[in-house]
Amino acid sequence: MPSLLSFTREELRDFLKNQGRPAYLGDQLCDWVYKKGVYDYAPMTNLSKAVREELPSLLPLSLPKVFRRQDAKDGTIKLLLEMEDGSKVETVLMRYDYGNAVCVSSEVGCSMGCAFCASGLLKKERGLTAAEMVGQVLSVQKILSETKERVSHVVIMGTGEPFDNYEEVMHFIRIINDPKCLEIGARHITVSTCGLIPQIERFGKEGLQVNLAISLHAATQEKRARLMPVAGFYPLDKLMPALKNYIEESGRRLTVEYILLKDVNDSLEDAKALADLLRGMLCYVNLIPFNPVCEKSFERSPQIRVRAFKDALLKRGINATVRKEFGTDIDAACGQLRAKENKK
Ligand code: SAH
């Protein structure tokens, strides 16, 4: 039977109707789960006892188990969540001045094989379902509810390539965006991709106000292919037109992610090449300080280089910011906690 977390309100009403139950039960359930934060049928007192007893088998409702929890001094919380089949995924809460963002994983492991990333240390086992992604957000919401706070932003930037699990990710977005469910504004949701062109094209046609981020990390095909195997399939000269087309179709500003790796892609030459590549595009560059992964030999760019890189972009009219770092005292680098747990 499908999880309650796998439905938007409309879908839930339809499902219940088809099961011979009243559609309004769907409204009541959405209200309990998403507005009142109750993740168990027993306390849902406006439902009859008989209904409460049959619901668990008709429509299972449970959150993933919190297998590990790490709290950083800056308020970042990293969860290692265990799904029903035993798979473990990482979910992170990051606290910005403008709100609470949850970083959601889209797959168990990842097959993209980026040279600098810890997630890829464990190959993809499967995609996560929409319900499992909703479960990640609710697991964080549950913690925030203790202090009467709420999840305001969702970034699909955890382990996995979201566009490699396109349908479930889109369904997940519709559920959390639903005003009767979590009601996270589309503009507060960001999907990050390593550059799967067919899905970028499809995403542009969805008519959503959701943000797209592209993990670029290099401004030339040669350099990018060395860091990201996906560039071998979807080269830069095909990717850039697809991104421009996406911006045109969606009217949305694109986020360009660029990890700064010492002596690899952080020179002024690199900054100039990046500025040339992006000139005229509605986008801004998010410079990411590399989060060292012990299994990888890359090093972080010194701060002074990061500064110079950013200034070089700004000087050429390209908008750029340096990404704020979270949880540096815990295993906050992408995939680190999960990889470590797996080694044990
Ligand atoms: N597969 C998607 C989303 C997951 S990765 C993508 O590639 O965009 C999310 C972001 O974290 C990507 O920009 C990725 O390149 C970056 N990242 C991966 N490992 C990192 C590390 N060790 N330090 C900093 N950023 C990293």
Coordinates of C-alpha atoms and ligand atoms in Angstrom, one line a residue:
M1 CA 0.0 0.0 0.0
P2 CA 1.2 3.5 -0.8
S3 CA 2.5 5.7 2.0
L4 CA 0.4 8.7 3.0
L5 CA 3.5 10.8 2.2
S6 CA 3.3 9.9 -1.4
F7 CA 0.3 12.1 -2.2
T8 CA -0.6 15.7 -2.8
R9 CA -4.0 16.6 -1.2
E10 CA -5.9 16.1 -4.5
E11 CA -4.2 12.7 -5.1
L12 CA -5.0 11.7 -1.6
R13 CA -8.7 12.6 -2.0
D14 CA -8.8 10.6 -5.2
F15 CA -7.1 7.6 -3.7
L16 CA -9.4 7.5 -0.7
K17 CA -12.5 7.9 -3.0
N18 CA -11.3 4.9 -5.0
Q19 CA -10.9 2.9 -1.8
G20 CA -14.6 3.7 -1.0
R21 CA -13.7 6.2 1.7
P22 CA -14.9 9.8 1.8
A23 CA -12.6 12.3 0.0
Y24 CA -12.7 14.8 2.9
L25 CA -10.7 12.2 4.9
G26 CA -7.8 13.3 2.7
D27 CA -8.2 16.9 3.9
Q28 CA -8.3 15.8 7.5
L29 CA -5.2 13.7 7.1
C30 CA -3.2 16.5 5.3
D31 CA -4.2 18.8 8.1
W32 CA -3.0 16.4 10.8
V33 CA 0.3 15.5 9.1
Y34 CA 1.3 18.8 7.5
K35 CA -0.3 21.5 9.6
K36 CA -0.4 19.9 13.0
G37 CA 2.8 17.8 12.7
V38 CA 1.2 14.5 13.8
Y39 CA 2.9 11.5 12.2
D40 CA 0.8 8.8 13.7
Y41 CA -2.9 7.9 13.3
A42 CA -3.7 7.1 17.0
P43 CA -3.9 10.7 18.2
M44 CA -6.0 11.9 15.3
T45 CA -9.1 12.4 17.5
N46 CA -11.5 13.8 14.9
L47 CA -11.4 10.4 13.1
S48 CA -13.5 7.5 14.4
K49 CA -11.6 4.8 16.2
A50 CA -12.5 2.3 13.5
V51 CA -11.0 4.5 10.8
R52 CA -7.9 5.1 12.9
E53 CA -7.4 1.4 13.2
E54 CA -7.8 0.6 9.5
L55 CA -5.7 3.4 8.2
P56 CA -2.2 2.0 9.0
S57 CA -2.8 -0.9 6.6
L58 CA -4.6 1.2 4.0
L59 CA -2.2 4.1 4.0
P60 CA 1.0 3.5 6.0
L61 CA 2.3 6.5 7.8
S62 CA 5.7 6.7 9.3
L63 CA 8.8 8.8 9.2
P64 CA 12.3 7.4 8.5
K65 CA 14.2 6.3 11.5
V66 CA 16.8 8.7 12.8
F67 CA 19.9 6.4 12.7
R68 CA 22.4 9.1 13.6
R69 CA 22.1 12.8 14.4
Q70 CA 25.0 15.3 14.5
D71 CA 24.4 18.8 15.8
A72 CA 27.0 21.5 14.9
K73 CA 27.7 24.6 16.9
D74 CA 26.2 26.9 14.3
G75 CA 22.8 25.1 14.5
T76 CA 23.3 22.8 11.5
I77 CA 21.9 19.4 12.1
K78 CA 22.8 16.4 10.0
L79 CA 20.6 13.4 10.1
L80 CA 21.5 9.9 8.8
L81 CA 18.0 8.5 8.1
E82 CA 17.2 4.8 7.7
M83 CA 14.5 4.0 5.2
E84 CA 12.2 1.0 5.4
D85 CA 14.5 -1.3 3.4
G86 CA 17.5 -0.3 5.6
S87 CA 19.0 2.2 3.1
K88 CA 20.6 5.1 4.8
V89 CA 20.4 8.7 3.5
E90 CA 21.7 12.0 4.6
T91 CA 19.5 15.0 5.3
V92 CA 20.8 18.4 6.5
L93 CA 19.2 21.4 8.2
M94 CA 21.0 24.6 7.5
R95 CA 20.0 27.8 9.2
Y96 CA 20.2 31.0 7.2
D97 CA 19.1 34.5 8.3
Y98 CA 16.2 34.2 5.9
G99 CA 15.0 30.8 7.0
N100 CA 15.5 27.1 7.6
A101 CA 16.7 25.1 4.6
V102 CA 16.7 21.4 4.3
C103 CA 19.1 19.7 2.0
V104 CA 17.4 16.6 0.7
S105 CA 19.0 13.5 -0.9
S106 CA 17.4 12.2 -4.1
E107 CA 19.1 8.8 -4.4
V108 CA 20.7 6.1 -2.3
G109 CA 24.3 6.7 -3.4
C110 CA 25.2 8.3 -6.7
S111 CA 26.6 7.1 -10.0
M112 CA 27.8 10.4 -11.5
G113 CA 31.3 9.8 -10.2
C114 CA 32.4 13.5 -9.7
A115 CA 36.1 13.4 -8.8
F116 CA 35.8 15.6 -5.7
C117 CA 32.6 14.2 -4.2
A118 CA 32.1 11.8 -1.3
S119 CA 28.6 10.8 -2.3
G120 CA 30.0 9.0 -5.3
L121 CA 32.2 6.8 -3.0
L122 CA 29.1 4.7 -2.7
K123 CA 27.5 3.9 -6.1
K124 CA 23.8 4.4 -6.6
E125 CA 21.7 1.6 -5.3
R126 CA 18.3 3.1 -6.2
G127 CA 16.4 6.3 -6.5
L128 CA 14.4 7.5 -3.5
T129 CA 10.6 7.7 -3.7
A130 CA 8.8 11.0 -3.4
A131 CA 7.4 9.8 0.0
E132 CA 11.0 9.1 1.2
M133 CA 12.0 12.6 0.2
V134 CA 8.9 14.1 2.0
G135 CA 9.9 11.9 5.0
Q136 CA 13.3 13.6 5.0
V137 CA 11.8 17.1 5.1
L138 CA 9.3 16.0 7.8
S139 CA 12.1 14.5 9.9
V140 CA 13.6 18.0 10.1
Q141 CA 10.3 19.7 10.5
K142 CA 9.7 17.5 13.5
I143 CA 12.9 18.7 15.1
L144 CA 12.1 22.3 14.3
S145 CA 8.5 22.0 15.7
E146 CA 10.1 21.6 19.2
T147 CA 11.0 25.3 19.0
K148 CA 7.9 26.3 17.0
E149 CA 10.0 26.9 13.8
R150 CA 9.4 25.7 10.3
V151 CA 11.2 24.5 7.2
S152 CA 11.0 27.4 4.8
H153 CA 13.4 26.3 2.0
V154 CA 14.2 23.0 0.4
V155 CA 17.3 22.3 -1.7
I156 CA 17.6 19.0 -3.6
M157 CA 21.4 19.0 -3.3
G158 CA 22.0 16.0 -1.0
T159 CA 23.3 12.7 -2.2
G160 CA 22.3 11.7 -5.7
E161 CA 21.5 13.3 -9.0
P162 CA 17.9 14.5 -8.9
F163 CA 17.5 14.5 -12.7
D164 CA 18.5 10.8 -12.7
N165 CA 15.3 10.3 -10.6
Y166 CA 13.2 12.8 -12.4
E167 CA 9.6 11.6 -11.9
E168 CA 9.9 11.0 -8.2
V169 CA 11.7 14.3 -7.6
M170 CA 9.0 16.3 -9.5
H171 CA 6.3 14.5 -7.6
F172 CA 8.1 15.3 -4.3
I173 CA 8.2 19.0 -5.4
R174 CA 4.5 19.0 -6.0
I175 CA 3.8 17.5 -2.6
I176 CA 5.9 19.9 -0.6
N177 CA 4.7 22.8 -2.7
D178 CA 1.0 22.0 -2.2
P179 CA -0.7 24.7 0.0
K180 CA -2.6 21.9 1.8
C181 CA 0.6 20.0 2.5
L182 CA 3.9 21.6 3.5
E183 CA 3.3 24.7 1.5
I184 CA 6.9 25.5 0.6
G185 CA 6.9 28.2 -2.0
A186 CA 8.2 27.1 -5.4
R187 CA 10.7 30.0 -5.3
H188 CA 12.0 28.5 -2.1
I189 CA 12.8 25.1 -3.7
T190 CA 16.0 24.5 -5.6
V191 CA 17.0 21.5 -7.7
S192 CA 20.7 21.0 -8.4
T193 CA 21.9 19.0 -11.4
C194 CA 25.3 17.9 -12.7
G195 CA 24.1 18.6 -16.2
L196 CA 21.7 16.0 -17.7
I197 CA 20.6 17.8 -20.8
P198 CA 17.4 16.0 -21.7
Q199 CA 16.0 16.6 -18.2
I200 CA 17.1 20.2 -18.1
E201 CA 15.1 20.7 -21.3
R202 CA 12.1 18.9 -19.7
F203 CA 12.4 20.9 -16.5
G204 CA 12.3 24.2 -18.4
K205 CA 8.9 23.1 -19.8
E206 CA 7.3 22.2 -16.5
G207 CA 6.2 25.8 -15.9
L208 CA 7.3 25.8 -12.3
Q209 CA 8.8 28.7 -10.4
V210 CA 11.3 26.3 -8.8
N211 CA 15.0 27.3 -9.0
L212 CA 17.6 25.4 -11.0
A213 CA 21.2 25.1 -10.1
I214 CA 23.9 23.7 -12.4
S215 CA 27.0 22.2 -11.0
L216 CA 29.5 23.6 -13.5
H217 CA 32.8 23.6 -11.6
A218 CA 34.9 24.3 -14.7
A219 CA 34.6 26.7 -17.6
T220 CA 36.2 24.5 -20.3
Q221 CA 35.2 21.1 -21.6
E222 CA 38.6 19.6 -21.0
K223 CA 38.8 20.7 -17.4
R224 CA 35.1 19.8 -16.7
A225 CA 35.5 16.3 -18.2
R226 CA 38.4 15.7 -15.8
L227 CA 36.3 16.6 -12.8
M228 CA 32.9 15.3 -13.9
P229 CA 32.5 12.2 -16.0
V230 CA 29.0 13.4 -17.0
A231 CA 30.7 16.0 -19.2
G232 CA 31.8 13.2 -21.5
F233 CA 28.1 12.4 -22.3
Y234 CA 26.8 16.0 -22.2
P235 CA 29.7 18.3 -23.2
L236 CA 29.8 22.0 -22.4
D237 CA 29.1 23.1 -26.0
K238 CA 25.7 21.3 -25.7
L239 CA 25.1 22.1 -22.1
M240 CA 25.4 25.9 -22.4
P241 CA 22.8 26.3 -25.1
A242 CA 20.4 24.0 -23.1
L243 CA 20.9 26.2 -20.1
K244 CA 20.3 29.4 -22.1
N245 CA 17.2 27.8 -23.5
Y246 CA 16.1 26.9 -20.0
I247 CA 16.5 30.5 -18.8
E248 CA 14.6 31.8 -21.8
E249 CA 11.7 29.4 -21.4
S250 CA 11.4 29.6 -17.6
G251 CA 12.3 33.3 -17.2
R252 CA 14.2 32.2 -14.1
R253 CA 17.6 33.2 -13.0
L254 CA 20.0 30.2 -13.1
T255 CA 22.3 29.4 -10.2
V256 CA 25.8 28.3 -11.3
E257 CA 27.7 26.3 -8.7
Y258 CA 31.4 26.4 -8.9
I259 CA 33.6 24.5 -6.3
L260 CA 37.0 26.2 -5.9
L261 CA 39.7 23.5 -5.9
K262 CA 43.3 24.7 -5.3
D263 CA 45.4 24.8 -8.4
V264 CA 42.7 23.0 -10.4
N265 CA 40.1 25.6 -11.3
D266 CA 40.8 28.6 -9.1
S267 CA 43.2 30.8 -11.2
L268 CA 42.4 34.2 -12.6
E269 CA 42.5 32.6 -16.0
D270 CA 39.7 30.2 -14.9
A271 CA 37.7 33.2 -13.6
K272 CA 38.1 34.9 -16.9
A273 CA 37.0 31.8 -18.8
L274 CA 34.0 31.5 -16.6
A275 CA 33.0 35.1 -17.1
D276 CA 33.3 34.7 -20.8
L277 CA 31.2 31.5 -20.7
L278 CA 28.4 33.1 -18.7
R279 CA 28.4 36.6 -20.3
G280 CA 24.8 37.8 -21.0
M281 CA 23.1 35.0 -19.2
L282 CA 20.6 35.6 -16.4
C283 CA 22.5 33.8 -13.7
Y284 CA 24.7 34.2 -10.7
V285 CA 27.6 32.2 -9.5
N286 CA 27.7 30.5 -6.2
L287 CA 31.4 29.9 -5.3
I288 CA 31.6 26.8 -3.1
P289 CA 34.6 26.4 -0.7
F290 CA 35.6 22.8 -1.2
N291 CA 34.7 20.6 1.7
P292 CA 37.8 18.3 2.0
V293 CA 37.0 14.6 1.7
C294 CA 39.8 12.4 3.0
E295 CA 39.4 9.8 0.2
K296 CA 40.1 12.5 -2.4
S297 CA 43.4 14.4 -3.0
F298 CA 41.9 17.8 -3.8
E299 CA 42.6 20.8 -1.6
R300 CA 40.6 23.8 -0.8
S301 CA 41.5 27.1 -2.4
P302 CA 43.0 29.6 0.1
Q303 CA 40.7 32.4 1.1
I304 CA 42.7 35.0 -0.7
R305 CA 42.3 33.0 -4.0
V306 CA 38.6 32.7 -3.4
R307 CA 38.3 36.4 -2.9
A308 CA 40.3 37.2 -6.0
F309 CA 38.2 34.8 -8.1
K310 CA 35.1 36.4 -6.9
D311 CA 36.4 39.9 -7.6
A312 CA 37.5 38.8 -11.1
L313 CA 33.9 37.7 -11.8
L314 CA 32.4 40.9 -10.4
K315 CA 34.8 43.0 -12.3
R316 CA 33.5 41.4 -15.5
G317 CA 29.9 42.0 -14.6
I318 CA 29.1 38.5 -13.4
N319 CA 27.2 38.2 -10.2
A320 CA 28.9 36.1 -7.6
T321 CA 28.7 35.1 -3.9
V322 CA 30.7 32.7 -1.8
R323 CA 28.6 30.0 -0.3
K324 CA 28.2 30.2 3.4
E325 CA 29.6 27.1 5.1
F326 CA 27.7 25.1 7.6
G327 CA 28.6 22.5 10.2
T328 CA 32.3 22.5 9.7
D329 CA 32.7 20.7 13.0
I330 CA 30.6 17.8 11.9
D331 CA 30.7 15.5 8.8
A332 CA 28.8 18.0 6.8
A333 CA 30.5 17.4 3.4
C334 CA 28.2 15.8 1.0
G335 CA 28.0 12.0 1.6
Q336 CA 30.6 12.0 4.4
L337 CA 28.5 10.7 7.2
R338 CA 27.0 8.0 5.2
A339 CA 30.3 6.9 3.7
K340 CA 31.8 6.8 7.2
E341 CA 28.9 4.8 8.6
N342 CA 29.2 2.3 5.7
K343 CA 32.9 1.7 6.4
K344 CA 32.2 0.6 10.0
Ligands
SAH1 N1 24.0 15.7 -8.3 C1 23.6 17.1 -8.1 C2 23.2 17.4 -6.6 C3 24.0 16.8 -5.5 S1 25.6 17.5 -5.3 C4 24.6 18.0 -8.6 O1 25.7 17.6 -9.0 O2 24.4 19.2 -8.5 C5 25.3 19.1 -4.7 C6 26.5 20.1 -4.9 O3 27.5 19.8 -3.9 C7 27.1 20.0 -6.2 O4 27.3 21.3 -6.7 C8 28.3 19.2 -5.9 O5 29.3 19.4 -7.0 C9 28.8 19.8 -4.6 N2 29.8 19.0 -3.9 C10 30.0 17.7 -4.0 N3 31.1 17.4 -3.2 C11 31.5 18.5 -2.6 C12 32.6 18.8 -1.7 N4 33.4 17.9 -1.2 N5 32.7 20.1 -1.3 C13 31.9 21.1 -1.7 N6 30.9 20.8 -2.6 C14 30.7 19.6 -3.0

